[in-house]
Short mmCIF file of C-alpha atoms in Angstrom, two decimals:
data_model
loop_
_atom_site.label_atom_id
_atom_site.label_comp_id
_atom_site.label_asym_id
_atom_site.label_seq_id
_atom_site.Cartn_x
_atom_site.Cartn_y
_atom_site.Cartn_z
CA UNK A 15 135.81 80.86 105.63
CA UNK A 16 132.98 80.49 103.10
CA UNK A 17 132.90 83.31 100.54
CA UNK A 18 129.77 85.45 101.09
CA UNK A 19 127.15 85.25 98.35
CA UNK A 20 126.83 88.61 96.61
CA UNK A 21 123.19 89.40 95.86
CA UNK A 22 121.28 92.65 95.48
CA UNK A 23 120.22 93.86 98.92
CA UNK A 24 117.07 95.95 99.30
CA UNK A 25 117.54 99.11 101.34
CA UNK A 26 116.33 98.99 104.91
CA UNK A 27 113.06 100.96 105.17
CA UNK A 28 114.77 103.33 107.64
CA UNK A 29 117.01 104.44 104.78
CA UNK A 30 114.09 105.38 102.48
CA UNK A 31 113.17 109.00 103.16
CA UNK A 32 110.65 109.60 100.35
CA UNK A 33 108.33 107.39 98.30
CA UNK A 34 107.01 108.78 95.01
CA UNK A 35 103.83 107.15 93.74
CA UNK A 36 103.31 106.72 90.02
CA UNK A 37 106.93 106.00 89.12
CA UNK A 38 106.76 102.20 89.08
CA UNK A 39 105.67 99.35 91.31
CA UNK A 40 105.81 99.84 95.06
CA UNK A 41 107.59 97.35 97.35
CA UNK A 42 106.92 96.13 100.87
CA UNK A 43 110.01 98.12 101.95
CA UNK A 44 108.39 101.31 100.57
CA UNK A 45 105.22 100.67 102.54
CA UNK A 46 107.14 99.99 105.76
CA UNK A 47 109.24 103.11 105.19
CA UNK A 48 106.11 105.26 105.17
CA UNK A 49 104.08 103.38 107.78
CA UNK A 50 106.77 102.65 110.39
CA UNK A 51 109.56 105.12 109.75
CA UNK A 52 107.73 108.22 108.51
CA UNK A 53 109.02 108.52 104.93
CA UNK A 54 107.34 111.33 102.99
CA UNK A 55 104.86 110.57 100.21
CA UNK A 56 104.76 112.45 96.90
CA UNK A 57 103.06 112.02 93.53
CA UNK A 58 104.64 111.86 90.10
CA UNK A 59 103.16 113.88 87.24
CA UNK A 60 101.93 110.65 85.66
CA UNK A 61 100.08 109.85 88.89
CA UNK A 62 98.37 113.25 88.88
CA UNK A 63 97.47 113.06 85.18
CA UNK A 64 95.76 109.69 85.38
CA UNK A 65 93.84 110.67 88.54
CA UNK A 66 92.57 113.83 86.83
CA UNK A 67 91.59 111.91 83.71
CA UNK A 68 89.65 109.38 85.77
CA UNK A 69 87.89 112.16 87.68
CA UNK A 70 86.80 113.76 84.43
CA UNK A 71 85.11 110.52 83.41
CA UNK A 72 83.17 110.10 86.65
CA UNK A 73 81.87 113.66 86.39
CA UNK A 74 80.81 112.94 82.80
CA UNK A 75 78.95 109.83 83.97
CA UNK A 76 77.18 111.84 86.66
CA UNK A 77 76.17 114.54 84.19
CA UNK A 78 74.68 111.91 81.92
CA UNK A 79 72.99 110.28 84.93
CA UNK A 80 74.35 106.85 84.04
CA UNK A 81 73.33 104.04 86.36
CA UNK A 82 76.50 103.28 88.32
CA UNK A 83 76.78 101.41 91.59
CA UNK A 84 77.55 103.70 94.50
CA UNK A 85 77.39 106.81 92.35
CA UNK A 86 73.77 106.94 91.24
CA UNK A 87 72.59 103.95 93.29
CA UNK A 88 72.63 102.95 96.93
CA UNK A 89 75.18 100.56 98.43
CA UNK A 90 75.10 96.82 99.01
CA UNK A 91 71.62 95.41 98.64
CA UNK A 92 70.45 99.02 98.15
CA UNK A 93 71.89 98.81 94.64
CA UNK A 94 68.27 98.77 93.42
CA UNK A 95 67.66 102.25 94.86
CA UNK A 96 68.40 105.07 92.41
CA UNK A 97 70.03 108.24 93.78
CA UNK A 98 69.71 111.54 91.93
CA UNK A 99 72.85 113.48 90.86
CA UNK A 100 71.78 116.24 93.25
CA UNK A 101 72.15 113.84 96.18
CA UNK A 102 75.52 112.43 95.09
CA UNK A 103 77.50 114.32 97.72
CA UNK A 104 75.09 113.43 100.52
CA UNK A 105 75.35 109.78 99.48
CA UNK A 106 79.15 109.82 99.87
CA UNK A 107 79.01 111.51 103.26
CA UNK A 108 76.39 109.04 104.44
CA UNK A 109 78.47 106.01 103.50
CA UNK A 110 81.28 107.25 105.73
CA UNK A 111 78.93 107.95 108.63
CA UNK A 112 77.09 104.62 108.34
CA UNK A 113 80.22 102.50 107.91
CA UNK A 114 82.33 103.97 110.74
CA UNK A 115 81.17 101.28 113.16
CA UNK A 116 84.22 99.17 114.03
CA UNK A 117 84.84 98.83 117.77
CA UNK A 118 87.52 97.90 120.29
CA UNK A 119 91.05 99.15 120.69
CA UNK A 120 92.41 101.44 117.98
CA UNK A 121 94.62 100.00 115.29
CA UNK A 122 98.34 100.52 115.73
CA UNK A 123 99.58 103.77 114.22
CA UNK A 124 101.70 101.98 111.64
CA UNK A 125 98.68 99.97 110.47
CA UNK A 126 96.62 103.14 110.00
CA UNK A 127 99.46 104.77 108.09
CA UNK A 128 100.01 101.68 105.97
CA UNK A 129 96.30 101.58 105.12
CA UNK A 130 96.29 105.25 104.10
CA UNK A 131 99.34 104.59 101.94
CA UNK A 132 97.54 101.68 100.29
CA UNK A 133 94.50 103.90 99.62
CA UNK A 134 96.78 106.36 97.81
CA UNK A 135 98.34 103.52 95.87
CA UNK A 136 95.05 101.95 94.78
CA UNK A 137 93.11 105.12 94.00
CA UNK A 138 96.10 106.64 92.23
CA UNK A 139 96.07 103.94 89.56
CA UNK A 140 93.56 106.10 87.66
CA UNK A 141 90.53 103.81 87.68
CA UNK A 142 88.61 105.18 90.69
CA UNK A 143 87.30 108.62 89.74
CA UNK A 144 88.37 110.47 92.90
CA UNK A 145 89.67 114.02 92.84
CA UNK A 146 93.39 114.62 93.18
CA UNK A 147 92.48 117.01 96.01
CA UNK A 148 91.28 114.04 98.11
CA UNK A 149 94.47 112.07 97.56
CA UNK A 150 96.60 115.10 98.38
CA UNK A 151 94.65 115.44 101.62
CA UNK A 152 95.47 111.84 102.58
CA UNK A 153 99.13 112.40 101.72
CA UNK A 154 99.07 115.50 103.94
CA UNK A 155 97.83 113.41 106.87
CA UNK A 156 100.76 111.04 106.36
CA UNK A 157 103.35 113.76 105.85
CA UNK A 158 102.12 115.75 108.88
CA UNK A 159 101.94 112.59 111.01
CA UNK A 160 98.23 112.93 111.72
CA UNK A 161 97.02 109.42 112.61
CA UNK A 162 93.24 108.84 112.54
CA UNK A 163 91.64 106.93 115.40
CA UNK A 164 90.34 103.69 113.86
CA UNK A 165 88.97 100.90 116.09
CA UNK A 166 90.27 97.56 114.85
CA UNK A 167 87.53 95.03 115.68
CA UNK A 168 84.46 94.07 113.70
CA UNK A 169 85.53 94.17 110.07
CA UNK A 170 84.70 91.23 107.80
CA UNK A 171 87.14 92.33 105.12
CA UNK A 172 87.36 96.13 104.87
CA UNK A 173 84.95 99.14 105.12
CA UNK A 174 84.66 100.08 108.80
CA UNK A 175 88.25 100.92 109.87
CA UNK A 176 88.71 102.80 106.59
CA UNK A 177 85.52 104.78 107.29
CA UNK A 178 86.89 105.93 110.66
CA UNK A 179 90.03 107.10 108.85
CA UNK A 180 87.98 108.96 106.23
CA UNK A 181 86.11 110.86 108.95
CA UNK A 182 89.26 112.84 109.73
CA UNK A 183 89.49 114.10 106.13
CA UNK A 184 86.02 115.56 106.67
CA UNK A 185 87.10 117.24 109.91
CA UNK A 186 85.26 114.67 112.01
CA UNK A 187 86.23 111.64 114.06
CA UNK A 188 89.44 111.73 116.09
CA UNK A 189 93.16 111.66 115.36
CA UNK A 190 96.53 111.74 117.09
CA UNK A 191 98.74 114.71 116.42
CA UNK A 192 101.98 115.43 118.25
CA UNK A 193 101.14 112.82 120.88
CA UNK A 194 97.62 114.09 121.61
CA UNK A 195 94.29 112.52 120.66
CA UNK A 196 92.21 115.39 119.26
CA UNK A 197 89.03 115.85 117.30
CA UNK A 198 89.60 115.46 113.58
CA UNK A 199 88.94 119.15 113.01
CA UNK A 200 91.39 120.25 115.72
CA UNK A 201 94.10 117.88 114.50
CA UNK A 202 93.80 119.31 110.98
CA UNK A 203 93.77 122.88 112.26
CA UNK A 204 96.90 122.43 114.40
CA UNK A 205 98.73 121.08 111.33
CA UNK A 206 97.47 123.97 109.18
CA UNK A 207 95.17 121.77 107.10
CA UNK A 208 91.53 122.12 106.06
CA UNK A 209 88.76 119.49 106.00
CA UNK A 210 87.31 118.51 102.64
CA UNK A 211 83.83 117.65 101.38
CA UNK A 212 83.59 114.31 99.62
CA UNK A 213 82.07 114.35 96.16
CA UNK A 214 80.52 111.62 94.01
CA UNK A 215 82.21 108.20 94.21
CA UNK A 216 84.79 109.37 96.77
CA UNK A 217 83.26 108.07 99.99
CA UNK A 218 82.82 104.64 98.45
CA UNK A 219 86.34 104.66 96.99
CA UNK A 220 87.90 105.51 100.37
CA UNK A 221 86.46 102.46 102.11
CA UNK A 222 86.25 99.83 99.35
CA UNK A 223 88.99 97.42 98.41
CA UNK A 224 91.78 95.44 99.96
CA UNK A 225 93.62 98.43 101.39
CA UNK A 226 93.64 97.57 105.10
CA UNK A 227 93.98 93.84 104.44
CA UNK A 228 97.01 94.34 102.20
CA UNK A 229 98.55 96.97 104.47
CA UNK A 230 98.41 94.73 107.55
CA UNK A 231 99.58 91.67 105.63
CA UNK A 232 102.54 93.60 104.19
CA UNK A 233 103.64 94.71 107.66
CA UNK A 234 103.28 91.13 108.93
CA UNK A 235 105.28 89.84 105.95
CA UNK A 236 108.08 92.30 106.64
CA UNK A 237 108.22 91.23 110.30
CA UNK A 238 108.10 87.56 109.34
CA UNK A 239 110.90 87.94 106.80
CA UNK A 240 113.15 89.52 109.43
CA UNK A 241 112.06 86.85 111.91
CA UNK A 242 113.00 83.89 109.72
CA UNK A 243 116.47 85.34 109.13
CA UNK A 244 116.76 85.94 112.88
CA UNK A 245 115.62 82.37 113.49
CA UNK A 246 118.51 81.08 111.37
CA UNK A 247 120.88 83.12 113.54
CA UNK A 248 119.27 82.10 116.83
CA UNK A 249 119.20 78.46 115.75
CA UNK A 250 122.89 78.58 114.89
CA UNK A 251 123.73 80.14 118.27
CA UNK A 252 121.66 77.52 120.08
CA UNK A 253 123.33 74.67 118.20
CA UNK A 254 126.72 76.16 119.03
CA UNK A 255 125.87 76.47 122.73
CA UNK A 256 124.36 72.95 122.90
CA UNK A 257 127.47 71.29 121.39
CA UNK A 258 125.55 70.44 118.25
CA UNK A 259 127.08 69.03 115.09
CA UNK A 260 127.20 70.97 111.86
CA UNK A 261 127.26 67.72 109.89
CA UNK A 262 123.47 67.85 109.46
CA UNK A 263 124.03 70.92 107.26
CA UNK A 264 126.26 69.06 104.77
CA UNK A 265 125.50 70.33 101.25
CA UNK A 266 125.45 66.78 99.84
CA UNK A 267 122.71 65.72 102.24
CA UNK A 268 120.52 68.79 101.77
CA UNK A 269 120.85 68.85 97.98
CA UNK A 270 119.01 65.52 97.86
CA UNK A 271 115.81 67.34 98.86
CA UNK A 272 114.58 69.32 95.84
CA UNK A 273 113.89 72.51 97.76
CA UNK A 274 116.28 75.38 97.15
CA UNK A 275 115.26 77.09 100.39
CA UNK A 276 116.50 74.10 102.40
CA UNK A 277 119.83 74.06 100.58
CA UNK A 278 120.28 77.81 101.08
CA UNK A 279 119.34 77.59 104.76
CA UNK A 280 121.90 74.85 105.37
CA UNK A 281 124.53 76.96 103.62
CA UNK A 282 123.51 80.01 105.68
CA UNK A 283 123.93 78.05 108.91
CA UNK A 284 127.41 76.93 107.86
CA UNK A 285 128.33 80.52 106.99
CA UNK A 286 127.04 81.76 110.36
CA UNK A 287 129.01 79.10 112.23
CA UNK A 288 132.17 79.36 110.13
CA UNK A 289 135.19 80.03 112.35
CA UNK A 290 133.50 78.87 115.56
CA UNK A 291 135.92 77.24 117.96
CA UNK A 292 132.95 75.82 119.84
CA UNK A 293 131.34 74.21 116.77
CA UNK A 294 134.68 72.87 115.59
CA UNK A 295 135.42 71.35 118.98
CA UNK A 296 132.10 69.53 119.21
CA UNK A 297 131.42 68.63 115.57
CA UNK A 298 131.91 64.92 116.38
CA UNK A 299 130.54 65.07 119.93
CA UNK A 300 127.22 63.43 118.97
CA UNK A 301 126.20 61.27 116.06
CA UNK A 302 123.14 63.45 115.54
CA UNK A 303 121.18 66.09 117.43
CA UNK A 304 117.55 66.63 118.42
CA UNK A 305 115.20 67.64 115.61
CA UNK A 306 114.96 71.27 116.74
CA UNK A 307 118.66 71.55 115.82
CA UNK A 308 119.07 68.93 113.12
CA UNK A 309 116.01 69.95 111.07
CA UNK A 310 116.58 73.71 110.95
CA UNK A 311 117.24 73.64 107.17
CA UNK A 312 114.09 71.63 106.50
CA UNK A 313 111.70 73.61 108.71
CA UNK A 314 113.14 77.10 108.21
CA UNK A 315 113.43 76.36 104.50
CA UNK A 316 109.73 75.48 104.28
CA UNK A 317 108.88 78.71 106.13
CA UNK A 318 110.94 80.74 103.67
CA UNK A 319 109.13 79.12 100.73
CA UNK A 320 105.76 80.04 102.26
CA UNK A 321 106.87 83.64 102.85
CA UNK A 322 108.20 83.98 99.30
CA UNK A 323 104.87 82.77 97.92
CA UNK A 324 103.02 85.18 100.20
CA UNK A 325 105.24 88.08 99.13
CA UNK A 326 104.40 87.50 95.48
CA UNK A 327 100.66 87.68 96.18
CA UNK A 328 100.93 90.65 98.54
CA UNK A 329 103.11 92.73 96.21
CA UNK A 330 100.82 91.93 93.29
CA UNK A 331 97.85 93.09 95.36
CA UNK A 332 99.65 96.24 96.47
CA UNK A 333 100.06 97.27 92.84
CA UNK A 334 96.56 96.21 91.75
CA UNK A 335 93.26 98.06 91.47
CA UNK A 336 90.87 96.76 94.13
CA UNK A 337 88.15 99.42 93.80
CA UNK A 338 84.52 98.90 92.76
CA UNK A 339 83.17 100.17 90.45
CA UNK A 340 86.14 100.62 88.13
CA UNK A 341 86.17 103.74 85.96
CA UNK A 342 87.66 102.37 82.75
CA UNK A 343 88.72 104.83 80.02
CA UNK A 344 87.91 104.21 76.37
CA UNK A 345 89.02 106.21 73.30
CA UNK A 346 86.88 109.31 73.86
CA UNK A 347 84.66 108.07 76.65
CA UNK A 348 84.68 105.49 79.40
CA UNK A 349 82.67 102.82 81.11
CA UNK A 350 81.95 101.84 84.70
CA UNK A 351 82.85 98.20 85.29
CA UNK A 352 81.22 96.62 88.33
CA UNK A 353 82.69 93.43 89.78
CA UNK A 354 84.52 92.02 92.78
CA UNK A 355 88.09 93.33 92.76
CA UNK A 356 87.58 94.39 96.38
CA UNK A 357 87.70 90.74 97.46
CA UNK A 358 90.74 90.03 99.63
CA UNK A 359 91.05 86.27 99.25
CA UNK A 360 94.47 86.33 97.57
CA UNK A 361 95.98 88.25 100.45
CA UNK A 362 93.85 86.53 103.07
CA UNK A 363 94.94 83.04 102.06
CA UNK A 364 98.55 84.21 101.98
CA UNK A 365 98.13 85.69 105.47
CA UNK A 366 96.69 82.41 106.72
CA UNK A 367 99.69 80.60 105.22
CA UNK A 368 102.05 83.06 106.92
CA UNK A 369 100.38 82.28 110.26
CA UNK A 370 101.11 78.56 109.83
CA UNK A 371 104.67 79.29 108.66
CA UNK A 372 105.45 81.54 111.62
CA UNK A 373 103.90 79.00 114.00
CA UNK A 374 106.45 76.47 112.77
CA UNK A 375 109.30 78.90 113.45
CA UNK A 376 107.90 79.52 116.94
CA UNK A 377 107.62 75.77 117.54
CA UNK A 378 111.27 75.21 116.72
CA UNK A 379 112.50 78.20 118.71
CA UNK A 380 110.54 77.31 121.85
CA UNK A 381 111.97 73.77 121.79
CA UNK A 382 115.51 75.11 121.45
CA UNK A 383 114.90 77.44 124.40
CA UNK A 384 113.80 74.49 126.49
CA UNK A 385 116.94 72.54 125.55
CA UNK A 386 119.11 75.50 126.53
CA UNK A 387 117.62 75.85 130.01
CA UNK A 388 116.94 72.14 130.64
CA UNK A 389 120.00 70.73 132.41
CA UNK A 390 118.82 67.17 131.66
CA UNK A 391 119.83 67.66 128.02
CA UNK A 392 121.90 70.85 127.87
CA UNK A 393 125.00 69.74 129.84
CA UNK A 394 124.94 73.31 131.16
CA UNK A 395 124.10 74.66 134.65
CA UNK A 396 120.47 74.42 135.74
CA UNK A 397 118.51 77.16 134.00
CA UNK A 398 121.79 78.74 132.90
CA UNK A 399 122.64 80.31 136.24
CA UNK A 400 125.79 79.72 138.31
CA UNK A 401 124.01 79.25 141.64
CA UNK A 402 120.68 77.46 140.91
CA UNK A 403 118.21 76.86 143.71
CA UNK A 404 118.71 80.23 145.31
CA UNK A 405 118.35 81.65 141.79
CA UNK A 406 115.77 80.64 139.19
CA UNK A 407 117.88 81.93 136.30
CA UNK A 408 116.17 81.54 132.93
CA UNK A 409 113.57 79.06 134.12
CA UNK A 410 110.52 81.27 133.60
CA UNK A 411 111.28 82.91 130.22
CA UNK A 412 110.78 79.43 128.75
CA UNK A 413 107.27 79.54 130.27
CA UNK A 414 106.74 82.84 128.47
CA UNK A 415 107.86 81.29 125.20
CA UNK A 416 105.52 78.35 125.75
CA UNK A 417 102.62 80.71 126.51
CA UNK A 418 103.31 82.79 123.42
CA UNK A 419 103.49 79.66 121.28
CA UNK A 420 100.14 78.49 122.66
CA UNK A 421 98.64 81.85 121.63
CA UNK A 422 100.21 81.51 118.17
CA UNK A 423 98.71 78.03 117.82
CA UNK A 424 95.24 79.39 118.53
CA UNK A 425 95.72 82.26 116.08
CA UNK A 426 96.91 79.95 113.31
CA UNK A 427 93.47 78.53 112.53
CA UNK A 428 92.72 79.83 109.01
CA UNK A 429 90.27 82.74 108.86
CA UNK A 430 89.51 82.63 105.15
CA UNK A 431 87.64 79.32 105.36
CA UNK A 432 84.95 81.02 107.48
CA UNK A 433 81.79 82.61 106.11
CA UNK A 434 78.96 84.71 107.55
CA UNK A 435 76.74 86.33 104.86
CA UNK A 436 76.05 90.06 105.20
CA UNK A 437 73.98 92.84 103.61
CA UNK A 438 70.69 90.93 103.26
CA UNK A 439 72.58 88.09 101.50
CA UNK A 440 73.76 90.41 98.70
CA UNK A 441 77.23 89.77 100.10
CA UNK A 442 76.72 86.07 100.66
CA UNK A 443 80.41 85.12 100.61
CA UNK A 444 82.76 87.05 102.88
CA UNK A 445 86.55 86.67 102.65
CA UNK A 446 87.46 87.40 106.29
CA UNK A 447 90.87 88.34 104.87
CA UNK A 448 91.04 91.22 107.34
CA UNK A 449 90.96 88.73 110.22
CA UNK A 450 93.66 86.63 108.56
CA UNK A 451 95.94 89.64 108.10
CA UNK A 452 95.46 90.85 111.67
CA UNK A 453 96.27 87.38 112.99
CA UNK A 454 99.46 87.29 110.94
CA UNK A 455 100.47 90.70 112.29
CA UNK A 456 99.83 89.60 115.90
CA UNK A 457 101.74 86.35 115.40
CA UNK A 458 104.71 88.18 113.89
CA UNK A 459 105.12 90.21 117.07
CA UNK A 460 104.73 87.20 119.36
CA UNK A 461 107.29 85.31 117.26
CA UNK A 462 109.79 88.16 117.66
CA UNK A 463 109.44 87.86 121.45
CA UNK A 464 110.06 84.10 121.36
CA UNK A 465 113.18 84.64 119.25
CA UNK A 466 114.33 87.32 121.69
CA UNK A 467 114.11 84.78 124.51
CA UNK A 468 116.09 82.26 122.46
CA UNK A 469 118.84 84.80 121.73
CA UNK A 470 118.93 85.82 125.40
CA UNK A 471 119.34 82.23 126.61
CA UNK A 472 121.78 81.29 123.82
CA UNK A 473 124.01 84.25 124.70
CA UNK A 474 124.00 83.14 128.35
CA UNK A 475 124.81 79.55 127.34
CA UNK A 476 127.79 80.72 125.28
CA UNK A 477 129.28 82.27 128.42
CA UNK A 478 129.78 78.78 129.85
CA UNK A 479 131.97 77.78 126.88
CA UNK A 480 134.70 80.30 127.67
CA UNK A 481 137.56 80.31 126.65
CA UNK A 482 136.32 78.66 123.42
CA UNK A 483 135.16 81.39 121.05
CA UNK A 484 131.92 81.50 119.08
CA UNK A 485 131.97 82.22 115.37
CA UNK A 486 132.66 85.79 114.19
CA UNK A 487 128.97 86.10 113.19
CA UNK A 488 127.43 84.78 116.43
CA UNK A 489 130.11 86.68 118.31
CA UNK A 490 128.76 89.92 116.87
CA UNK A 491 125.23 89.02 117.98
CA UNK A 492 126.58 88.17 121.43
CA UNK A 493 128.33 91.55 121.49
CA UNK A 494 125.23 93.65 120.71
CA UNK A 495 123.20 91.66 123.23
CA UNK A 496 125.79 92.10 125.97
CA UNK A 497 125.90 95.86 125.32
CA UNK A 498 122.36 95.99 126.74
CA UNK A 499 121.96 92.71 128.64
CA UNK A 500 124.77 91.65 131.02
CA UNK A 501 125.42 88.03 131.90
CA UNK A 502 122.94 86.75 134.47
CA UNK A 503 124.83 85.85 137.65
CA UNK A 504 121.90 86.14 140.05
CA UNK A 505 118.19 86.75 139.62
CA UNK A 506 117.18 90.19 138.40
CA UNK A 507 114.25 91.70 136.52
CA UNK A 508 114.38 90.06 133.07
CA UNK A 509 111.56 91.93 131.37
CA UNK A 510 113.79 94.87 130.29
CA UNK A 511 116.37 92.43 128.92
CA UNK A 512 113.73 90.65 126.84
CA UNK A 513 112.35 93.94 125.54
CA UNK A 514 115.80 95.24 124.60
CA UNK A 515 116.59 92.12 122.58
CA UNK A 516 113.13 92.20 120.99
CA UNK A 517 113.85 95.72 119.81
CA UNK A 518 117.14 94.58 118.26
CA UNK A 519 115.19 91.96 116.30
CA UNK A 520 112.32 94.27 115.33
CA UNK A 521 114.66 96.96 114.03
CA UNK A 522 116.72 94.44 112.06
CA UNK A 523 119.92 94.98 114.06
CA UNK A 524 120.52 91.27 114.70
CA UNK A 525 120.28 90.46 111.00
CA UNK A 526 122.37 93.49 110.10
CA UNK A 527 125.41 92.60 112.23
CA UNK A 528 125.43 89.03 110.93
CA UNK A 529 125.07 90.06 107.28
CA UNK A 530 128.01 92.44 107.74
CA UNK A 531 130.09 89.34 108.53
CA UNK A 532 128.74 86.66 106.18
CA UNK A 533 126.92 88.59 103.43
CA UNK A 534 123.24 88.57 102.57
CA UNK A 535 121.03 85.90 104.12
CA UNK A 536 119.00 84.51 101.22
CA UNK A 537 115.36 83.52 101.64
#
C-alpha cells in the first residue's frame, strides 16, 4: 500500500471553539468555525488598542471640522454636501435607514454571521475610526447567537444587507433568537443586551467594504474545497464499480503534464483505490475508459488549481482593510485617505472562477452517475436495481443530477463583467462581486447534492461486485453510507437517502473517513 503523505492538516472548523481577533491573520477555517459552528469571538489587547487609537483620531478630525467623506459630508454623489459636526450622529443613523432596502428571502444564518465576523475583522484593523463599544456589540450578537434578518436580493456589491444587520445594533429591524424571529429590540432584551447609538463614521463603516462579498465567497470556497476532495473519492468509487482501469493514473503519464495538481490527483486516486480487489481484477479489462473516468486527474486537478488561486485572493481580502475613508495614523496626528478599497473585484473574479471550476466538477460527476445507472455501458443491472421494470431503481436521481447541473450552468455566467452605474453616475463602475459570491455559494450546495447522488449510486453498484472487496478507503465510505442508506432492493422514497449522504459530504465525514485510511488529500 502507498505510504500516506504527511502534511500539516488544518483543524476542522467544528474543532475550533474560540477565535481571537488581533492575534494574527484569520483563516477560512476560523470564519467557518464562527459562522457555521458557533465558535466564540474575542478580541486581543492589540485589537482593542488600535481600535481605540483610530477612534481618537476620528474624534479629533470631527473637532477640527475637517472635510472627510461620510463624516462631514453626505454619501455618494452627496459628497458635495457639507454636514455640520452637530449632525454627525444623525447622518450615521440616516445612512442605515436609507440603505436597508434589500429585498427577497433572508440570507442564510451562516452568511449573516460570516458577514458580521468580517465586519469585526475589517474594522478591527485600526483604520476605520469606530468605537470599540460598537465592535463589542457585534461580537455580542455572534456570541449570543442573535442573527439579524437581512434580505439577500438587490445588492450591487455591499451596503444594503449590511444595513439590515446594523439595524439590530440600534434596537431596530428584526432578528432570530432562540428560534424565534423578533424585533431587534426584543431580541437584544431577551439576551440581556442593550441597543447602541451610532456615532460619527460608524454607520458608514458598518455597511462599506467587501465584508458580505468576502464572507459569502469564503463559505463557498470552504464548501468547494470539501467538494473537490469528495469528488476524488466519488470518482474513485465510480471507476471501481464500472470496472475501470487505474492505468490512466500512472505517475509517468501524469508527470508529463506540468501541473502539480494533476499529478497529486492521480496519486490520490491510486491511494484511494490501493488494496481494491475489484480494481485489481479489472485493471486490464479495457484498454481505456470514458473521459469522465480517465480524465479525473486532468479535470479535478484544474479545479484544485482554480480553488487554490481563489483561496489566496479571498484570504488576502479577509485580512485587508476595505473601508472608506481610511483613518491613517501619522506621528502625532492622522489623515483621512479616501479611495476605493471597498471594491470587491478581487473576490468577485475569484468567485466567478470558482463557479466555473465547480461546474466542471458537476459535469464530470453527472456523467459518471449516468454511466452507473445506464445498463448500456455499466454492465450492471438496469438502473442498479435487482428487479427492473417493476422497480425504477436509481433512474430518476440521475434526472435530479442533470437538473442541478443545468442550474449550475446558468449560474456560472460571470457576474463581474456586468455593469450598471448607480448614484447619479458617481459610482459609474459597479463590481457586482456580491452576485458572483452568492452564485458560488449556491453552486457549492448544488454540487454537494450531485456528489451525494454519485456516492449513493456508486455504493449500490459496488454491491453487485460481491464477493470482490472494494479498497479499504472506499470500503469505509461504503460503510458510513450503508449505516444510513440500505441497499435498494425495491423502490422506496429516495429523498431521505440523498439528504443523509449530502449531510455526510457537507460535514466533511466522507473526506474524514478516507483521510483516516490514506492520509491527507492534497489540493
